[in-house]
Coordinates of C-alpha atoms in Angstrom, one line a residue:
X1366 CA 163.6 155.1 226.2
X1367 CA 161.3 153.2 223.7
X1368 CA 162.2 149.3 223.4
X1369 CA 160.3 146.7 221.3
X1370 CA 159.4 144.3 223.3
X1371 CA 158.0 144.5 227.0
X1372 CA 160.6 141.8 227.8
X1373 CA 163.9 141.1 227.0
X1374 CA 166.0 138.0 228.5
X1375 CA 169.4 140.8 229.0
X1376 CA 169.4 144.4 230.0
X1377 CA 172.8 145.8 229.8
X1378 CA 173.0 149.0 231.7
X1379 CA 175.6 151.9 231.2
X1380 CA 174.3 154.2 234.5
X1381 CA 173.7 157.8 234.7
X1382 CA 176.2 159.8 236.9
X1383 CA 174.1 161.0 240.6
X1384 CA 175.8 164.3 240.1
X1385 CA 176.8 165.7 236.7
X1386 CA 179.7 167.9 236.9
X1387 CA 181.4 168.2 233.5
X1388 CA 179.9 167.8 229.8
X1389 CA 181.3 164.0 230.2
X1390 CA 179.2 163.2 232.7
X1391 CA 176.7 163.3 230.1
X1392 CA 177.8 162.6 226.7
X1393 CA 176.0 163.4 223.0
X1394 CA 177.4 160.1 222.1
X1395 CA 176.4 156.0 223.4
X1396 CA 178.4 154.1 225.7
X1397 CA 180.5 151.9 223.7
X1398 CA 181.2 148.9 226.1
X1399 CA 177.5 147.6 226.1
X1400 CA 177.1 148.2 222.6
X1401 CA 180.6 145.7 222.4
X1402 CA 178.7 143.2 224.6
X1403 CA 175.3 143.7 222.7
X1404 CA 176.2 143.1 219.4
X1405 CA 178.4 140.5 220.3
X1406 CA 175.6 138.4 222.1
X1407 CA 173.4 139.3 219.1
X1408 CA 175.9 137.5 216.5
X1409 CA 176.5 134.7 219.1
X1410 CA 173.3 133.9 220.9
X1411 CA 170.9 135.5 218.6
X1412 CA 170.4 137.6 222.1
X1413 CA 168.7 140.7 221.4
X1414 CA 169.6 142.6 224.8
X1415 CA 167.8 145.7 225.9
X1416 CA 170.2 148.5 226.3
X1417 CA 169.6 151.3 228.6
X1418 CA 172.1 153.9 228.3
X1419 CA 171.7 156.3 231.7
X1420 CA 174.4 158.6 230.8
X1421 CA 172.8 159.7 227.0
X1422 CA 169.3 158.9 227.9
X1423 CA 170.1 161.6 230.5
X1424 CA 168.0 159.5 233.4
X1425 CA 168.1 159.5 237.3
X1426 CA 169.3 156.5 238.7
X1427 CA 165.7 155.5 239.7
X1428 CA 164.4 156.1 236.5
X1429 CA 167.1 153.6 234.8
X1430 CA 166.0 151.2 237.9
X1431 CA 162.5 151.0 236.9
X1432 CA 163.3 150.8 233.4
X1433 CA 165.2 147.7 233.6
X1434 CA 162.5 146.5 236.3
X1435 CA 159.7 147.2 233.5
X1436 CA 161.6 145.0 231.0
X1437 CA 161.9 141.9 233.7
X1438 CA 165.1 140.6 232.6
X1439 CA 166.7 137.3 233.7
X1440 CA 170.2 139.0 233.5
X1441 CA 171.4 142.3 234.6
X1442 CA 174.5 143.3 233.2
X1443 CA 176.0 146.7 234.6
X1444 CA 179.3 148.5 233.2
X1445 CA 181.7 150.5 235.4
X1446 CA 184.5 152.7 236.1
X1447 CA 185.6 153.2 239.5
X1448 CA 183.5 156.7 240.3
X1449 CA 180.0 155.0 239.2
X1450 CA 180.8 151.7 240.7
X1451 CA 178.5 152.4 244.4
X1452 CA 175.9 153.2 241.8
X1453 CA 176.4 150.5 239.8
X1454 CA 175.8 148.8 243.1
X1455 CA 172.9 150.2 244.3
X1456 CA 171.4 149.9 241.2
X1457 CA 171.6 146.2 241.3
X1458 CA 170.4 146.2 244.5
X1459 CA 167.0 148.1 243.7
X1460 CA 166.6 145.9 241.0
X1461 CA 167.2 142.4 242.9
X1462 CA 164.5 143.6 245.3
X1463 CA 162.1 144.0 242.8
X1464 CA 163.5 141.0 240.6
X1465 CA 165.2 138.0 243.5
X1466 CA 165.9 135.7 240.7
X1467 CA 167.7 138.4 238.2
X1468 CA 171.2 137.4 237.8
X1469 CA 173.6 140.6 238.2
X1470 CA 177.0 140.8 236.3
X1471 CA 179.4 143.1 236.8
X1472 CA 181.9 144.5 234.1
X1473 CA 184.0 147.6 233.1
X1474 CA 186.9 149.0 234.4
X1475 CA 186.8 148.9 237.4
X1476 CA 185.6 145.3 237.9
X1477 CA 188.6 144.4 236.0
X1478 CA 191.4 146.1 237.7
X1479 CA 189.6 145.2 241.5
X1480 CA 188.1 142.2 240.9
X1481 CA 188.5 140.5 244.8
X1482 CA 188.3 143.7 246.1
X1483 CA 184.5 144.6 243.9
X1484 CA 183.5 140.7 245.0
X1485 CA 184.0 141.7 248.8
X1486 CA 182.7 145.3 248.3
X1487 CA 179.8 144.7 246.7
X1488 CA 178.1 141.2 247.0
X1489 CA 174.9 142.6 244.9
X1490 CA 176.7 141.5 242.1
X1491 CA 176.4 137.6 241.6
X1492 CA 179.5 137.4 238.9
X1493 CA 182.3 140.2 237.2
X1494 CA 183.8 140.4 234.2
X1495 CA 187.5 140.4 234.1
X1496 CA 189.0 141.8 230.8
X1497 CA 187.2 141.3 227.9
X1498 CA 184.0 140.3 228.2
X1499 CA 182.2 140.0 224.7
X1500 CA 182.9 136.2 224.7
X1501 CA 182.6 135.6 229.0
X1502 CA 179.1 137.5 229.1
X1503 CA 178.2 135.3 225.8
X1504 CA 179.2 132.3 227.7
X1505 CA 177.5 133.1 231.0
X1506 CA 173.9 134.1 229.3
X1507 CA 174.3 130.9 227.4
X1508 CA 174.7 129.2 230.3
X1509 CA 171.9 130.9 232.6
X1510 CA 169.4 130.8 229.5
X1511 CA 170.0 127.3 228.1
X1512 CA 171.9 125.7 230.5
X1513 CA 174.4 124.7 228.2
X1514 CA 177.8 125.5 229.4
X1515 CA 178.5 125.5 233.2
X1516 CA 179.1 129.5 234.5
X1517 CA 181.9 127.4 236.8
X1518 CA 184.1 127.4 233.6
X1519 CA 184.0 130.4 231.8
X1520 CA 187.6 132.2 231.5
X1521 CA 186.8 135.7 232.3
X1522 CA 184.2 135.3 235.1
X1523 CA 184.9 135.7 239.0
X1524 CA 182.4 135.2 241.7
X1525 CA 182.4 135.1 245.3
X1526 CA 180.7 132.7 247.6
X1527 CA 180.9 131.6 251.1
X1528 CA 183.8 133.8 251.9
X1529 CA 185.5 132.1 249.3
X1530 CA 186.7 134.2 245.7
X1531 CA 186.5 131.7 242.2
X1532 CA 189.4 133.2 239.8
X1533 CA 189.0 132.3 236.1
X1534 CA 191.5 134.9 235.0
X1535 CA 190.5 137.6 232.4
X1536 CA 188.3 137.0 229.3
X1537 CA 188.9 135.3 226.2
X1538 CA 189.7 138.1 223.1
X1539 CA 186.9 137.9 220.5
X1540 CA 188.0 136.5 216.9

């Protein structure tokens, strides 16, 4: 994929599938869900986020790891369902090792309907996404990029530390 600029502030990440088994494994069309969250930090933030789309760029999972690596983001933000979540996971984990201070968010399905059960699972991710998360993942960047708003309040975002799980329900609905 061809971006812009050699560095973008957000990469949101729809991953490839490790096996493809059916012609929706690999679609002809872009994931919609980090497009929603793209645009939506564009009209917001005046974010520009990198998107890399694994499934319709038709990458391996290292190949969308050292994309996002090459762009040296301060946030990672990862979409989904349950049968790509352990490569969700591993992808965050590839790229924290190459990136320690990236901040890793978590959204999609199946961080929605699991969300204690994804904190304990997989502590890669340093915050999910609980329902809708155009206005949460607006929030949090503003608040990892400027400092502006504390992540400790934003409706929508969980996190786990210590043991211990934070619950701020699910995500405020865009108007």
């Amino acid at each position: 994929m061809a971006f812009k600029k050699k560095q973008y502030d957000m990469v949101l990440i729809e991953p490839p599938n490790k096996h493809v088994i059916e012609r929706y494994d690999q679609p002809s069309y872009p994931a919609i869900g980090v497009a929603y969250i793209g645009n939506y930090l564009e009209k917001s933030l005046d974010i520009i986020p990198a998107i890399i789309d694994g499934k319709l760029g038709r990458l391996t999972i290292q190949e969308t790891i050292e994309e996002a690596i090459a762009l040296k983001p301060k946030i990672i933000g990862i979409s989904a369902m349950t049968h790509i979540v352990k490569t969700a996971a591993h992808i965050s984990f590839e790229i924290k090792k190459a990136l320690p201070d990236v901040v890793t968010i978590l959204g999609g399905f199946h961080a929605t309907f699991l969300p204690e059960q994804t904190i304990r699972e997989f502590p890669t991710f340093d915050y999910i996404s609980v329902g809708e998360g155009e206005v949460a993942w607006s929030k949090l960047a503003d608040s990892i990029l400027n400092k502006k708003v504390s992540p400790q309040n934003i409706k929508g975002i969980w996190w786990g530390r210590n043991g211990k799980i934070t619950n701020m329900g699910r995500g405020e609905i865009p108007v």
